[in-house]
Tab-separated table of C-alpha atoms and ligand atoms in Angstrom:
chain	number	residue	atom	x	y	z
V	17	UNK	CA	97.386	74.015	58.740
V	18	UNK	CA	95.937	77.425	58.070
V	19	UNK	CA	95.527	79.664	61.117
V	20	UNK	CA	92.172	81.339	61.566
V	21	UNK	CA	92.017	83.748	64.495
V	22	UNK	CA	89.302	83.320	67.130
V	23	UNK	CA	86.290	85.298	65.961
V	24	UNK	CA	85.514	86.433	69.527
V	25	UNK	CA	88.983	87.879	70.116
V	26	UNK	CA	87.920	91.494	70.402
V	27	UNK	CA	85.413	90.717	73.152
V	28	UNK	CA	88.085	89.255	75.410
V	29	UNK	CA	90.211	92.258	76.378
V	30	UNK	CA	89.810	96.000	76.886
V	31	UNK	CA	91.618	98.595	74.796
V	32	UNK	CA	92.932	101.856	76.199
V	33	UNK	CA	93.659	105.074	74.340
V	34	UNK	CA	97.370	105.821	74.018
V	35	UNK	CA	97.725	109.295	75.491
V	36	UNK	CA	95.892	111.857	73.342
V	37	UNK	CA	96.413	109.863	70.161
V	38	UNK	CA	93.968	107.990	67.981
V	39	UNK	CA	95.585	104.654	68.748
V	40	UNK	CA	94.053	102.094	71.107
V	41	UNK	CA	96.242	99.408	72.662
V	42	UNK	CA	95.202	96.237	74.495
V	43	UNK	CA	95.615	96.300	78.281
V	44	UNK	CA	98.173	93.510	77.829
V	45	UNK	CA	100.768	93.472	75.048
V	46	UNK	CA	103.281	90.714	74.268
V	47	UNK	CA	107.032	91.291	74.055
V	48	UNK	CA	109.470	89.111	72.102
V	49	UNK	CA	112.655	89.793	74.085
V	50	UNK	CA	112.904	86.165	75.233
V	51	UNK	CA	111.682	82.899	73.664
V	52	UNK	CA	111.826	84.037	70.005
V	53	UNK	CA	115.556	83.667	69.331
V	54	UNK	CA	117.289	81.408	66.832
V	55	UNK	CA	117.555	78.468	69.222
V	56	UNK	CA	114.115	78.801	70.792
V	57	UNK	CA	111.374	76.374	69.761
V	58	UNK	CA	109.757	77.770	66.611
V	59	UNK	CA	106.387	76.059	67.117
V	60	UNK	CA	106.215	77.361	70.661
V	61	UNK	CA	106.961	80.897	69.439
V	62	UNK	CA	104.227	80.509	66.823
V	63	UNK	CA	101.730	79.275	69.416
V	64	UNK	CA	102.527	82.168	71.753
V	65	UNK	CA	101.653	84.713	69.057
V	66	UNK	CA	98.486	82.865	68.033
V	67	UNK	CA	97.361	82.504	71.642
V	68	UNK	CA	97.926	86.209	72.255
V	69	UNK	CA	96.069	87.316	69.124
V	70	UNK	CA	93.187	84.867	69.728
V	71	UNK	CA	92.678	86.705	73.012
V	72	UNK	CA	92.684	90.205	71.581
V	73	UNK	CA	96.374	91.015	72.166
V	74	UNK	CA	96.985	93.022	69.018
V	75	UNK	CA	100.341	94.484	69.988
V	76	UNK	CA	103.694	92.712	69.615
V	77	UNK	CA	106.846	94.469	70.804
V	78	UNK	CA	110.298	93.824	69.310
V	79	UNK	CA	113.728	95.453	69.081
V	80	UNK	CA	116.626	95.161	66.661
V	81	UNK	CA	118.724	93.189	69.160
V	82	UNK	CA	116.182	90.694	70.548
V	83	UNK	CA	117.341	87.102	70.135
V	84	UNK	CA	119.915	85.767	70.734
V	85	UNK	CA	121.620	86.284	68.356
V	86	UNK	CA	120.705	89.921	67.685
V	87	UNK	CA	118.051	90.231	64.994
V	88	UNK	CA	116.799	86.677	65.306
V	89	UNK	CA	113.553	87.518	67.147
V	90	UNK	CA	112.611	89.823	64.269
V	91	UNK	CA	113.450	87.046	61.813
V	92	UNK	CA	111.343	84.502	63.706
V	93	UNK	CA	108.524	87.030	63.928
V	94	UNK	CA	108.744	87.746	60.174
V	95	UNK	CA	108.475	84.029	59.400
V	96	UNK	CA	105.414	83.606	61.609
V	97	UNK	CA	103.814	86.730	60.146
V	98	UNK	CA	104.190	85.270	56.691
V	99	UNK	CA	102.817	81.850	57.668
V	100	UNK	CA	99.934	82.858	59.911
V	101	UNK	CA	99.268	86.578	60.133
V	102	UNK	CA	99.452	87.881	56.567
V	103	UNK	CA	95.795	88.690	56.317
V	104	UNK	CA	95.812	90.210	59.812
V	105	UNK	CA	98.519	92.831	59.229
V	106	UNK	CA	96.065	95.701	59.556
V	107	UNK	CA	94.869	94.312	62.910
V	108	UNK	CA	98.372	94.336	64.392
V	109	UNK	CA	100.512	96.944	66.110
V	110	UNK	CA	104.128	95.928	65.590
V	111	UNK	CA	106.922	97.860	67.240
V	112	UNK	CA	110.707	97.822	67.053
V	113	UNK	CA	113.515	99.858	68.559
V	114	UNK	CA	117.146	100.843	68.276
V	115	UNK	CA	119.452	102.384	70.858
V	116	UNK	CA	121.482	99.550	72.360
V	117	UNK	CA	124.452	97.697	70.957
V	118	UNK	CA	123.545	96.127	67.595
V	119	UNK	CA	126.463	95.923	65.157
V	120	UNK	CA	130.199	96.610	65.196
V	121	UNK	CA	131.752	100.018	64.747
V	122	UNK	CA	130.639	103.536	65.638
V	123	UNK	CA	127.271	103.412	63.786
V	124	UNK	CA	125.647	100.424	65.493
V	125	UNK	CA	124.750	101.807	68.913
V	126	UNK	CA	123.247	104.781	70.829
V	127	UNK	CA	121.295	107.577	69.111
V	128	UNK	CA	122.759	109.001	65.893
V	129	UNK	CA	120.605	109.492	62.832
V	130	UNK	CA	123.036	107.205	60.988
V	131	UNK	CA	122.341	104.336	63.410
V	132	UNK	CA	118.584	104.725	63.808
V	133	UNK	CA	117.719	105.046	60.134
V	134	UNK	CA	119.823	102.083	59.015
V	135	UNK	CA	118.685	99.968	61.949
V	136	UNK	CA	115.022	100.470	61.074
V	137	UNK	CA	115.783	99.517	57.463
V	138	UNK	CA	117.401	96.305	58.711
V	139	UNK	CA	114.461	95.553	61.010
V	140	UNK	CA	111.972	95.993	58.163
V	141	UNK	CA	113.984	93.560	56.017
V	142	UNK	CA	114.180	90.950	58.785
V	143	UNK	CA	110.444	91.096	59.426
V	144	UNK	CA	109.616	91.548	55.732
V	145	UNK	CA	107.449	94.553	56.525
V	146	UNK	CA	106.940	97.852	54.703
V	147	UNK	CA	106.511	99.771	57.936
V	148	UNK	CA	106.390	99.305	61.709
V	149	UNK	CA	103.524	100.779	63.671
V	150	UNK	CA	105.719	102.175	66.442
V	151	UNK	CA	109.463	102.830	66.400
V	152	UNK	CA	111.291	103.668	69.624
V	153	UNK	CA	114.568	105.164	70.580
V	154	UNK	CA	115.478	102.388	73.016
V	155	UNK	CA	117.495	104.416	75.551
V	156	UNK	CA	118.747	107.971	75.921
V	157	UNK	CA	122.154	108.845	74.440
V	158	UNK	CA	123.889	111.591	76.444
V	159	UNK	CA	126.376	112.312	73.640
V	160	UNK	CA	124.053	112.844	70.678
V	161	UNK	CA	121.985	116.042	70.489
V	162	UNK	CA	118.384	115.180	71.267
V	163	UNK	CA	117.405	117.207	68.186
V	164	UNK	CA	119.289	114.725	65.976
V	165	UNK	CA	117.748	111.627	67.563
V	166	UNK	CA	114.213	113.039	67.529
V	167	UNK	CA	114.807	114.352	63.997
V	168	UNK	CA	115.583	110.775	62.940
V	169	UNK	CA	112.298	109.544	64.449
V	170	UNK	CA	110.401	112.313	62.650
V	171	UNK	CA	112.108	111.394	59.373
V	172	UNK	CA	111.039	107.725	59.666
V	173	UNK	CA	107.420	108.787	59.948
V	174	UNK	CA	107.758	111.099	56.946
V	175	UNK	CA	109.371	108.282	54.969
V	176	UNK	CA	106.412	106.040	55.790
V	177	UNK	CA	108.609	103.513	57.587
V	178	UNK	CA	106.964	104.082	60.981
V	179	UNK	CA	103.439	105.286	61.768
V	180	UNK	CA	104.171	106.485	65.302
V	181	UNK	CA	107.277	107.015	67.413
V	182	UNK	CA	108.144	106.587	71.057
V	183	UNK	CA	110.996	106.650	73.533
V	184	UNK	CA	112.091	104.126	76.138
V	185	UNK	CA	114.045	104.351	79.385
V	186	UNK	CA	114.156	108.167	79.347
V	187	UNK	CA	114.058	110.024	82.688
V	188	UNK	CA	111.325	112.687	83.089
V	189	UNK	CA	113.584	115.663	82.314
V	190	UNK	CA	114.969	114.294	79.063
V	191	UNK	CA	111.552	112.849	78.119
V	192	UNK	CA	109.974	116.275	78.471
V	193	UNK	CA	112.600	117.792	76.169
V	194	UNK	CA	112.078	115.004	73.638
V	195	UNK	CA	108.292	115.562	73.633
V	196	UNK	CA	108.775	119.268	72.942
V	197	UNK	CA	111.180	118.652	70.040
V	198	UNK	CA	108.906	116.024	68.486
V	199	UNK	CA	105.847	118.227	68.863
V	200	UNK	CA	107.614	121.129	67.153
V	201	UNK	CA	108.612	118.800	64.323
V	202	UNK	CA	104.966	117.798	63.857
V	203	UNK	CA	105.397	114.180	64.956
V	204	UNK	CA	104.061	113.986	68.517
V	205	UNK	CA	105.531	111.327	70.767
V	206	UNK	CA	102.962	108.505	70.998
V	207	UNK	CA	104.261	106.565	73.962
V	208	UNK	CA	106.996	106.042	76.534
V	209	UNK	CA	108.181	102.529	77.412
V	210	UNK	CA	109.660	102.373	80.939
V	211	UNK	CA	110.324	99.448	83.272
V	212	UNK	CA	107.635	99.295	85.966
V	213	UNK	CA	106.617	96.683	88.481
V	214	UNK	CA	105.988	96.228	92.204
V	215	UNK	CA	109.766	95.810	92.480
V	216	UNK	CA	110.734	98.869	90.434
V	217	UNK	CA	108.580	101.917	91.059
V	218	UNK	CA	110.840	104.685	89.727
V	219	UNK	CA	108.223	106.038	87.311
V	220	UNK	CA	106.043	107.106	90.254
V	221	UNK	CA	108.623	109.819	90.894
V	222	UNK	CA	107.483	112.242	88.191
V	223	UNK	CA	107.346	110.222	84.973
V	224	UNK	CA	103.712	109.046	85.124
V	225	UNK	CA	102.584	112.573	86.015
V	226	UNK	CA	104.539	113.962	83.080
V	227	UNK	CA	103.030	111.406	80.682
V	228	UNK	CA	99.513	112.045	81.959
V	229	UNK	CA	99.924	115.801	81.656
V	230	UNK	CA	101.607	115.595	78.233
V	231	UNK	CA	99.047	113.276	76.648
V	232	UNK	CA	101.701	110.646	75.988
V	233	UNK	CA	100.882	106.953	76.513
V	234	UNK	CA	102.761	104.539	78.761
V	235	UNK	CA	103.555	100.870	78.169
V	236	UNK	CA	105.339	99.228	81.082
V	237	UNK	CA	107.878	96.464	80.552
V	238	UNK	CA	108.918	93.608	82.860
V	239	UNK	CA	105.710	93.924	84.937
V	240	UNK	CA	106.500	90.571	86.555
V	241	UNK	CA	110.142	91.539	87.196
V	242	UNK	CA	111.059	88.860	84.636
V	243	UNK	CA	109.030	86.186	86.418
V	244	UNK	CA	109.960	86.966	90.041
V	245	UNK	CA	106.480	88.392	90.664
V	246	UNK	CA	104.832	84.996	90.169
V	247	UNK	CA	104.525	81.994	92.458
V	248	UNK	CA	107.030	79.923	90.450
V	249	UNK	CA	110.093	80.504	92.668
V	250	UNK	CA	108.326	80.082	96.011
V	251	UNK	CA	109.145	76.389	96.327
V	252	UNK	CA	112.558	76.360	94.652
V	253	UNK	CA	114.107	77.100	91.291
V	254	UNK	CA	112.237	75.381	88.422
V	255	UNK	CA	114.511	74.043	85.641
V	256	UNK	CA	112.425	75.670	82.926
V	257	UNK	CA	112.384	79.144	84.530
V	258	UNK	CA	114.209	82.167	83.124
V	259	UNK	CA	116.528	82.490	86.133
V	260	UNK	CA	117.769	78.900	85.696
V	261	UNK	CA	117.542	78.510	81.905
V	262	UNK	CA	118.948	81.857	80.857
V	263	UNK	CA	120.516	83.864	83.680
V	264	UNK	CA	121.798	86.683	81.467
V	265	UNK	CA	119.417	89.255	82.917
V	266	UNK	CA	117.763	87.458	85.833
V	267	UNK	CA	120.135	85.863	88.334
V	268	UNK	CA	119.130	83.173	90.823
V	269	UNK	CA	120.868	85.217	93.574
V	270	UNK	CA	118.484	88.081	92.905
V	271	UNK	CA	115.501	85.719	93.064
V	272	UNK	CA	116.676	84.375	96.426
V	273	UNK	CA	117.180	87.899	97.765
V	274	UNK	CA	113.627	88.885	96.833
V	275	UNK	CA	112.003	85.666	98.051
V	276	UNK	CA	110.684	86.964	101.402
V	277	UNK	CA	108.909	89.836	99.627
V	278	UNK	CA	107.629	87.484	96.931
V	279	UNK	CA	106.121	85.210	99.578
V	280	UNK	CA	104.489	88.079	101.452
V	281	UNK	CA	103.042	89.566	98.242
V	282	UNK	CA	101.752	86.122	97.298
V	283	UNK	CA	99.615	86.146	100.458
V	284	UNK	CA	98.088	89.501	99.502
V	285	UNK	CA	97.320	88.135	96.034
V	286	UNK	CA	95.589	85.090	97.539
V	287	UNK	CA	93.399	87.332	99.690
V	288	UNK	CA	92.286	89.050	96.450
V	289	UNK	CA	91.546	85.676	94.802
V	290	UNK	CA	94.347	86.253	92.344
V	291	UNK	CA	97.716	84.642	91.880
V	292	UNK	CA	100.794	86.812	92.248
V	293	UNK	CA	101.331	87.283	88.499
V	294	UNK	CA	97.753	88.484	88.127
V	295	UNK	CA	98.010	90.844	91.088
V	296	UNK	CA	101.292	92.299	89.816
V	297	UNK	CA	99.655	93.121	86.477
V	298	UNK	CA	96.386	94.418	88.006
V	299	UNK	CA	98.378	96.663	90.290
V	300	UNK	CA	99.872	98.426	87.246
V	301	UNK	CA	96.547	98.629	85.397
V	302	UNK	CA	94.862	100.382	88.353
V	303	UNK	CA	96.310	103.670	87.018
V	304	UNK	CA	94.438	104.724	83.889
V	305	UNK	CA	97.409	106.766	82.674
V	306	UNK	CA	99.090	103.441	81.918
V	307	UNK	CA	98.007	102.334	78.453
V	308	UNK	CA	99.306	98.773	78.380
V	309	UNK	CA	101.295	96.246	80.396
V	310	UNK	CA	104.010	94.616	78.303
V	311	UNK	CA	104.399	90.990	79.365
V	312	UNK	CA	106.707	88.238	78.212
V	313	UNK	CA	105.788	84.553	78.151
V	314	UNK	CA	107.517	81.226	77.633
V	315	UNK	CA	104.274	79.203	77.552
V	316	UNK	CA	100.785	79.877	76.215
V	317	UNK	CA	99.296	79.019	79.640
V	318	UNK	CA	101.143	82.038	81.074
V	319	UNK	CA	99.409	84.370	78.624
V	320	UNK	CA	96.005	82.940	79.528
V	321	UNK	CA	96.832	83.155	83.212
V	322	UNK	CA	98.052	86.764	83.014
V	323	UNK	CA	95.023	87.864	80.979
V	324	UNK	CA	92.809	87.186	83.999
V	325	UNK	CA	94.514	90.146	85.704
V	326	UNK	CA	92.307	92.492	83.696
V	327	UNK	CA	89.208	91.205	85.549
V	328	UNK	CA	90.142	92.844	88.862
V	329	UNK	CA	92.140	96.072	88.724
V	330	UNK	CA	90.629	97.754	91.787
V	331	UNK	CA	92.623	97.820	95.038
V	332	UNK	CA	91.315	98.835	98.448
V	333	UNK	CA	93.288	101.343	100.532
V	334	UNK	CA	94.033	98.532	102.922
V	335	UNK	CA	95.454	96.278	100.211
V	336	UNK	CA	97.626	99.096	98.906
V	337	UNK	CA	98.901	99.801	102.420
V	338	UNK	CA	99.745	96.116	102.933
V	339	UNK	CA	101.621	96.028	99.632
V	340	UNK	CA	103.508	99.244	100.418
V	341	UNK	CA	104.587	97.972	103.814
V	342	UNK	CA	105.916	94.736	102.272
V	343	UNK	CA	107.909	96.722	99.731
V	344	UNK	CA	109.129	99.373	102.187
D	405	LIG	P1	107.834	89.934	82.462
D	405	LIG	O1	108.208	90.661	83.679
D	405	LIG	O2	106.385	89.791	82.121
D	405	LIG	O3	108.512	88.489	82.528
D	405	LIG	C1	108.124	87.490	81.621
D	405	LIG	C2	108.541	86.126	82.120
D	405	LIG	O4	107.862	85.798	83.338
D	405	LIG	C3	108.107	85.030	81.153
D	405	LIG	O5	109.028	84.876	80.103
D	405	LIG	C4	107.999	83.839	82.061
D	405	LIG	O6	109.328	83.393	82.379
D	405	LIG	C5	107.405	84.453	83.313
D	405	LIG	N1	105.921	84.499	83.290
D	405	LIG	C6	105.137	85.271	82.509
D	405	LIG	N2	103.837	85.126	82.813
D	405	LIG	C7	103.785	84.235	83.826
D	405	LIG	C8	102.719	83.682	84.572
D	405	LIG	N3	101.445	84.042	84.347
D	405	LIG	N4	103.023	82.794	85.550
D	405	LIG	C9	104.296	82.443	85.794
D	405	LIG	N5	105.358	82.934	85.109
D	405	LIG	C10	105.102	83.841	84.131
D	405	LIG	O7	108.424	90.666	81.191
D	405	LIG	P2	109.841	90.585	80.377
D	405	LIG	O8	110.964	90.865	81.278
D	405	LIG	O9	109.841	89.345	79.576
D	405	LIG	O10	109.651	91.810	79.416
D	405	LIG	C11	108.479	91.890	78.605
D	405	LIG	C12	108.752	92.664	77.349
D	405	LIG	O11	109.103	94.009	77.666
D	405	LIG	C13	109.944	92.187	76.521
D	405	LIG	O12	109.619	91.052	75.727
D	405	LIG	C14	110.235	93.397	75.705
D	405	LIG	O13	109.316	93.487	74.639
D	405	LIG	C15	109.981	94.528	76.685
D	405	LIG	N6	111.238	95.002	77.320
D	405	LIG	C16	111.690	96.248	76.982
D	405	LIG	C17	112.870	96.740	77.482
D	405	LIG	C18	113.297	98.118	77.103
D	405	LIG	O14	114.434	98.520	77.426
D	405	LIG	N7	112.477	98.896	76.452
D	405	LIG	C19	113.713	95.947	78.397
D	405	LIG	C20	113.126	94.676	78.755
D	405	LIG	C21	111.925	94.231	78.223
D	405	LIG	P3	109.811	81.858	82.495
D	405	LIG	O15	110.861	81.740	81.456
D	405	LIG	O16	110.358	81.783	83.879
D	405	LIG	O17	108.608	80.976	82.248
């Protein structure tokens, strides 16, 4: 059956300007790190993308190695694009990345020009795209000159294979250097993609200020700390949760360790008439230097649930103090 996107989609979410650029991004974006691999349910993956787009989520975030196996999330995404989203290509912001382990040998990891250029070519083939909207260097590489890595990003834009470029997981000092190199090359850095949530606040120590002052956007990943910042683990470990089902990146031990904080935060959320997932997302969106919150989802209901976070992004001093004391 032919997919026709909801005609009211653009009335359902706000869009924020990405730094000083011309590009607007939805307050929530959807990442394909989990649930789009080779052995994940294809129809579910398809429904997740349709549900997101029907609600104005125009931005889908990928990387070369999302799966498992590596590359398979891009393949799944390419298939769904072909089936359902062909006529919507110009309404989508599709990103990919390279920087982590991808293929064997010295050219399939880190930050050389050799790796980044060939990895983007592979990503474009897997997704059957002519270009990505944003390409990121996925993590800093201490052994490759930053000039080479940023030069590779600049080249992709000149080749027409990426419209914008960004960096991910860079500390403020190295990010600042990267911005300067890119600016001098004539390809300003669009956006930085760091991890940020109630449980991981490292970007408050200089990075957000740098991004605000440099006119670079911010898109924050794992805003729910992979599902810990929801009410799902409060009464036990659900069989269909990431910690139980997958366990590669989210361990049940970690969930148990954080449980007292999760429970206390859940009470604050209730007092705001939100659930914990919604509060965790609102709490990030309260800062207008953050362009978008990059969620993951295993079910369409989670996307709909999380979208409600955008309705209440104002926190009182008292609420913030309560949250800070729980996290202290
Ligand atoms: P989240 O912190 O949003 O965790 C998503 C998971 O939380 C879901 O898969 C689901 O897990 C659960 N969940 C989501 N919404 C709800 C809800 N409303 N109620 C209850 N449970 C919910 O983000 P991710 O860790 O998935 O990361 C998001 C994206 O960020 C990735 O897809 C990727 O694009 C990007 N990323 C980038 C990285 C980088 O280095 N640049 C690193 C990591 C991620 P469950 O299976 O339990 O249902």
